[in-house]
Tab-separated table of N, CA and C in Angstrom:
chain	number	residue	atom	x	y	z
P	14	UNK	N	164.090	-51.320	184.212
P	14	UNK	CA	163.423	-52.557	183.782
P	14	UNK	C	164.318	-53.339	184.706
P	15	UNK	N	163.190	-54.878	185.000
P	15	UNK	CA	163.264	-56.338	185.520
P	15	UNK	C	163.969	-57.096	184.302
P	16	UNK	N	164.867	-57.100	184.687
P	16	UNK	CA	165.458	-58.373	184.438
P	16	UNK	C	165.139	-59.871	184.297
P	17	UNK	N	164.663	-60.239	182.898
P	17	UNK	CA	164.517	-61.558	183.874
P	17	UNK	C	164.442	-62.477	182.379
P	18	UNK	N	165.221	-63.768	181.804
P	18	UNK	CA	166.368	-64.557	181.655
P	18	UNK	C	164.254	-64.542	179.900
P	19	UNK	N	164.657	-64.944	178.901
P	19	UNK	CA	164.375	-64.788	178.024
P	19	UNK	C	163.645	-66.072	177.925
P	20	UNK	N	162.819	-66.458	176.901
P	20	UNK	CA	161.139	-67.296	177.450
P	20	UNK	C	162.100	-68.783	176.611
P	21	UNK	N	161.679	-69.341	177.285
P	21	UNK	CA	161.880	-70.830	176.652
P	21	UNK	C	160.888	-71.032	176.125
P	22	UNK	N	161.507	-72.623	174.615
P	22	UNK	CA	160.219	-72.673	173.901
P	22	UNK	C	158.619	-73.615	174.403
P	23	UNK	N	159.108	-74.006	176.095
P	23	UNK	CA	158.837	-74.840	176.418
P	23	UNK	C	157.696	-74.102	177.032
P	24	UNK	N	157.443	-72.068	177.535
P	24	UNK	CA	157.083	-71.850	177.980
P	24	UNK	C	155.733	-71.005	176.560
P	25	UNK	N	156.176	-71.025	175.542
P	25	UNK	CA	155.167	-70.485	174.399
P	25	UNK	C	153.794	-70.978	174.384
P	26	UNK	N	153.803	-72.530	174.457
P	26	UNK	CA	151.934	-73.159	174.670
P	26	UNK	C	151.431	-72.471	175.125
P	27	UNK	N	151.566	-72.434	176.633
P	27	UNK	CA	150.491	-71.544	177.877
P	27	UNK	C	150.173	-69.969	177.366
P	28	UNK	N	151.780	-69.741	176.990
P	28	UNK	CA	151.151	-68.280	176.534
P	28	UNK	C	150.640	-68.037	175.252
P	29	UNK	N	150.381	-68.849	174.980
P	29	UNK	CA	148.909	-68.586	173.897
P	29	UNK	C	148.143	-69.148	173.817
P	30	UNK	N	148.058	-69.985	174.684
P	30	UNK	CA	146.590	-69.936	175.603
P	30	UNK	C	146.183	-69.503	176.062
P	31	UNK	N	146.930	-68.731	176.960
P	31	UNK	CA	146.815	-67.339	177.670
P	31	UNK	C	145.979	-66.200	176.456
P	32	UNK	N	146.759	-66.228	175.421
P	32	UNK	CA	146.754	-64.752	174.197
P	32	UNK	C	145.335	-64.750	173.881
P	33	UNK	N	144.736	-66.587	172.946
P	33	UNK	CA	143.952	-66.757	172.407
P	33	UNK	C	142.410	-66.584	174.175
P	34	UNK	N	142.345	-66.649	175.274
P	34	UNK	CA	141.587	-66.880	176.324
P	34	UNK	C	140.957	-65.055	176.304
P	35	UNK	N	142.607	-64.487	175.801
P	35	UNK	CA	142.459	-62.946	176.427
P	35	UNK	C	141.125	-62.117	174.854
P	36	UNK	N	142.009	-63.128	173.838
P	36	UNK	CA	140.656	-63.081	172.910
P	36	UNK	C	139.638	-63.000	172.598
P	37	UNK	N	139.092	-64.037	173.204
P	37	UNK	CA	137.643	-64.870	173.337
P	37	UNK	C	137.060	-64.134	174.689
P	38	UNK	N	137.626	-64.157	175.578
P	38	UNK	CA	136.942	-62.805	176.283
P	38	UNK	C	136.649	-61.382	175.826
P	39	UNK	N	137.319	-60.918	175.260
P	39	UNK	CA	136.934	-59.642	174.266
P	39	UNK	C	136.505	-59.598	173.363
P	40	UNK	N	136.145	-60.667	172.699
P	40	UNK	CA	135.602	-60.719	171.796
P	40	UNK	C	133.874	-60.835	171.960
P	41	UNK	N	134.476	-61.814	172.971
P	41	UNK	CA	132.353	-61.789	173.294
P	41	UNK	C	131.710	-60.831	174.201
P	42	UNK	N	132.902	-59.446	174.586
P	42	UNK	CA	132.405	-58.679	175.064
P	42	UNK	C	132.121	-57.715	173.692
P	43	UNK	N	132.609	-57.462	172.459
P	43	UNK	CA	132.383	-56.801	171.499
P	43	UNK	C	130.936	-57.270	170.719
P	44	UNK	N	130.806	-58.594	170.682
P	44	UNK	CA	129.330	-59.293	170.488
P	44	UNK	C	128.728	-58.851	170.779
P	45	UNK	N	128.686	-58.942	172.087
P	45	UNK	CA	127.640	-58.673	173.162
P	45	UNK	C	127.285	-56.274	173.222
P	46	UNK	N	128.076	-55.559	172.430
P	46	UNK	CA	127.897	-54.783	172.383
P	46	UNK	C	127.884	-53.950	170.767
P	47	UNK	N	127.853	-54.811	169.908
P	47	UNK	CA	127.619	-54.946	168.262
P	47	UNK	C	126.793	-53.869	168.302
P	48	UNK	N	127.417	-52.585	167.462
P	48	UNK	CA	126.232	-51.862	167.360
P	48	UNK	C	125.648	-50.835	168.047
P	49	UNK	N	126.342	-50.994	169.485
P	49	UNK	CA	126.641	-49.868	170.426
P	49	UNK	C	126.972	-48.869	170.844
P	50	UNK	N	128.288	-48.872	169.788
P	50	UNK	CA	129.576	-48.176	169.871
P	50	UNK	C	129.151	-46.687	170.784
P	51	UNK	N	129.621	-46.317	171.555
P	51	UNK	CA	130.230	-44.926	171.384
P	51	UNK	C	130.948	-44.130	171.363
P	52	UNK	N	131.203	-43.185	170.169
P	52	UNK	CA	132.613	-42.317	170.354
P	52	UNK	C	133.265	-41.413	171.924
P	53	UNK	N	134.688	-41.870	172.119
P	53	UNK	CA	135.000	-41.484	173.411
P	53	UNK	C	135.929	-40.276	173.195
P	54	UNK	N	136.383	-39.901	172.063
P	54	UNK	CA	137.549	-38.708	171.648
P	54	UNK	C	137.942	-39.333	170.517
P	55	UNK	N	138.339	-38.605	169.581
P	55	UNK	CA	138.762	-38.469	167.976
P	55	UNK	C	140.525	-38.406	168.400
P	56	UNK	N	140.908	-39.084	168.413
P	56	UNK	CA	142.426	-38.883	167.851
P	56	UNK	C	142.991	-38.408	167.105
P	57	UNK	N	142.042	-38.223	165.788
P	57	UNK	CA	143.027	-38.014	164.464
P	57	UNK	C	142.047	-38.319	163.825
P	58	UNK	N	141.120	-37.389	162.820
P	58	UNK	CA	140.650	-37.708	161.639
P	58	UNK	C	140.238	-38.930	160.952
P	59	UNK	N	139.413	-39.274	161.402
P	59	UNK	CA	139.105	-40.801	161.207
P	59	UNK	C	139.753	-41.915	161.391
P	60	UNK	N	140.012	-41.349	163.337
P	60	UNK	CA	140.308	-42.348	164.127
P	60	UNK	C	139.642	-41.539	165.141
P	61	UNK	N	138.785	-42.286	165.487
P	61	UNK	CA	138.008	-42.491	166.824
P	61	UNK	C	137.792	-43.042	167.562
P	62	UNK	N	138.630	-43.038	169.114
P	62	UNK	CA	138.654	-43.979	170.206
P	62	UNK	C	137.148	-44.393	171.008
P	63	UNK	N	136.667	-45.367	170.638
P	63	UNK	CA	135.227	-46.297	171.419
P	63	UNK	C	135.509	-46.607	172.724
P	64	UNK	N	134.187	-46.619	173.066
P	64	UNK	CA	134.065	-47.441	174.599
P	64	UNK	C	134.099	-48.600	174.441
P	65	UNK	N	133.823	-49.091	173.404
P	65	UNK	CA	134.487	-50.412	173.428
P	65	UNK	C	135.943	-51.102	172.941
P	66	UNK	N	136.649	-49.887	172.260
P	66	UNK	CA	137.933	-50.492	172.360
P	66	UNK	C	138.126	-50.193	173.596
P	67	UNK	N	138.139	-49.055	174.380
P	67	UNK	CA	138.559	-49.456	176.173
P	67	UNK	C	138.216	-50.122	176.872
P	68	UNK	N	137.044	-51.519	176.292
P	68	UNK	CA	136.222	-52.186	177.296
P	68	UNK	C	137.521	-53.036	176.732
P	69	UNK	N	137.502	-53.705	175.729
P	69	UNK	CA	137.405	-54.539	175.313
P	69	UNK	C	139.216	-54.517	176.301
P	70	UNK	N	139.737	-53.734	175.417
P	70	UNK	CA	141.760	-53.597	175.792
P	70	UNK	C	141.837	-53.800	177.461
P	71	UNK	N	140.641	-53.305	177.773
P	71	UNK	CA	140.501	-53.599	179.562
P	71	UNK	C	140.763	-55.214	179.835
P	72	UNK	N	139.698	-55.832	179.302
P	72	UNK	CA	139.529	-57.044	179.610
P	72	UNK	C	140.875	-57.911	178.962
P	73	UNK	N	141.691	-57.944	178.135
P	73	UNK	CA	143.014	-57.996	177.225
P	73	UNK	C	143.864	-58.029	178.514
P	74	UNK	N	144.204	-56.642	179.240
P	74	UNK	CA	145.121	-56.093	180.026
P	74	UNK	C	145.042	-56.606	181.212
P	75	UNK	N	143.739	-57.087	181.749
P	75	UNK	CA	143.435	-57.237	182.883
P	75	UNK	C	143.324	-58.723	183.347
P	76	UNK	N	144.187	-59.828	181.786
P	76	UNK	CA	143.759	-61.269	181.688
P	76	UNK	C	145.150	-61.540	182.078
P	77	UNK	N	146.124	-60.777	180.545
P	77	UNK	CA	146.933	-60.734	181.015
P	77	UNK	C	147.823	-60.295	182.030
P	78	UNK	N	147.233	-59.586	182.407
P	78	UNK	CA	148.413	-59.695	183.852
P	78	UNK	C	148.186	-59.975	184.846
P	79	UNK	N	147.315	-61.037	185.241
P	79	UNK	CA	146.297	-61.399	186.045
P	79	UNK	C	147.858	-63.304	185.946
P	80	UNK	N	147.280	-63.680	184.581
P	80	UNK	CA	147.832	-64.722	184.080
P	80	UNK	C	149.336	-64.620	183.847
P	81	UNK	N	149.627	-63.790	183.672
P	81	UNK	CA	150.997	-64.163	182.885
P	81	UNK	C	152.318	-62.062	183.665
P	82	UNK	N	151.681	-61.690	185.047
P	82	UNK	CA	152.195	-61.275	185.256
P	82	UNK	C	153.921	-60.828	184.865
P	83	UNK	N	154.883	-61.362	184.783
P	83	UNK	CA	156.142	-61.960	184.651
P	83	UNK	C	156.102	-61.245	183.012
P	84	UNK	N	155.332	-61.165	182.177
P	84	UNK	CA	155.295	-59.703	180.857
P	84	UNK	C	154.689	-59.038	181.437
P	85	UNK	N	155.377	-57.819	180.253
P	85	UNK	CA	154.953	-56.612	180.586
P	85	UNK	C	153.848	-56.080	179.372
P	86	UNK	N	153.417	-55.484	178.872
P	86	UNK	CA	152.508	-55.136	178.402
P	86	UNK	C	152.943	-53.650	177.811
P	87	UNK	N	152.339	-53.659	176.365
P	87	UNK	CA	152.980	-52.601	175.340
P	87	UNK	C	151.592	-52.061	174.585
P	88	UNK	N	150.470	-51.482	175.212
P	88	UNK	CA	149.078	-51.292	174.774
P	88	UNK	C	148.611	-49.965	174.289
P	89	UNK	N	148.025	-50.086	173.167
P	89	UNK	CA	147.732	-48.974	172.039
P	89	UNK	C	147.388	-47.535	172.889
P	90	UNK	N	146.794	-47.829	173.683
P	90	UNK	CA	145.408	-47.144	174.573
P	90	UNK	C	146.148	-47.059	176.113
P	91	UNK	N	146.882	-47.869	176.757
P	91	UNK	CA	147.243	-47.395	178.013
P	91	UNK	C	149.381	-47.376	177.878
P	92	UNK	N	149.332	-47.581	176.895
P	92	UNK	CA	151.068	-47.345	177.370
P	92	UNK	C	151.724	-48.602	177.932
P	93	UNK	N	152.695	-48.352	177.756
P	93	UNK	CA	153.813	-49.410	179.061
P	93	UNK	C	153.591	-49.370	180.424
P	94	UNK	N	153.031	-50.534	180.685
P	94	UNK	CA	152.509	-51.524	181.732
P	94	UNK	C	153.669	-52.615	182.320
P	95	UNK	N	154.533	-51.858	183.072
P	95	UNK	CA	155.935	-53.202	184.191
P	95	UNK	C	156.951	-52.478	182.734
P	96	UNK	N	158.094	-53.376	183.621
P	96	UNK	CA	159.770	-53.218	182.985
P	96	UNK	C	160.491	-54.272	182.938
P	97	UNK	N	159.679	-55.124	182.526
P	97	UNK	CA	159.813	-56.430	182.189
P	97	UNK	C	160.711	-56.632	180.788
P	98	UNK	N	161.314	-57.228	180.612
P	98	UNK	CA	162.180	-57.349	178.766
P	98	UNK	C	161.756	-58.255	177.663
P	99	UNK	N	160.442	-59.256	178.334
P	99	UNK	CA	159.962	-59.326	177.187
P	99	UNK	C	158.191	-58.908	177.119
P	100	UNK	N	157.765	-58.617	176.801
P	100	UNK	CA	156.450	-57.533	176.093
P	100	UNK	C	154.840	-57.908	175.342
P	101	UNK	N	154.081	-58.334	176.006
P	101	UNK	CA	152.479	-58.401	175.168
P	101	UNK	C	152.548	-57.518	174.134
P	102	UNK	N	151.904	-56.955	173.077
P	102	UNK	CA	151.933	-55.341	172.503
P	102	UNK	C	150.511	-55.673	172.130
P	103	UNK	N	149.717	-54.832	172.560
P	103	UNK	CA	148.350	-54.810	172.421
P	103	UNK	C	147.564	-53.502	171.436
P	104	UNK	N	147.249	-53.837	170.412
P	104	UNK	CA	146.834	-53.070	169.682
P	104	UNK	C	145.388	-52.933	169.083
């Protein structure tokens, strides 16, 4: 694990903007694919993984890695990305 200093309060507004951008871009993708989702595989009873879930997550992960590479990611589908002390949590 890479040791980093804790986030300062001055960094929070920029990180919120990054998160908002990721959500908006992912939301546009989901709206474009509304009604056309395909089941990729069944994770559990009544818990299907859809192609749009993977596509949406890919958009979010890509943007977060590009704009905030110093923060790791804990993702529902991709698992742990990075070895930082701080993480985005994507579900």
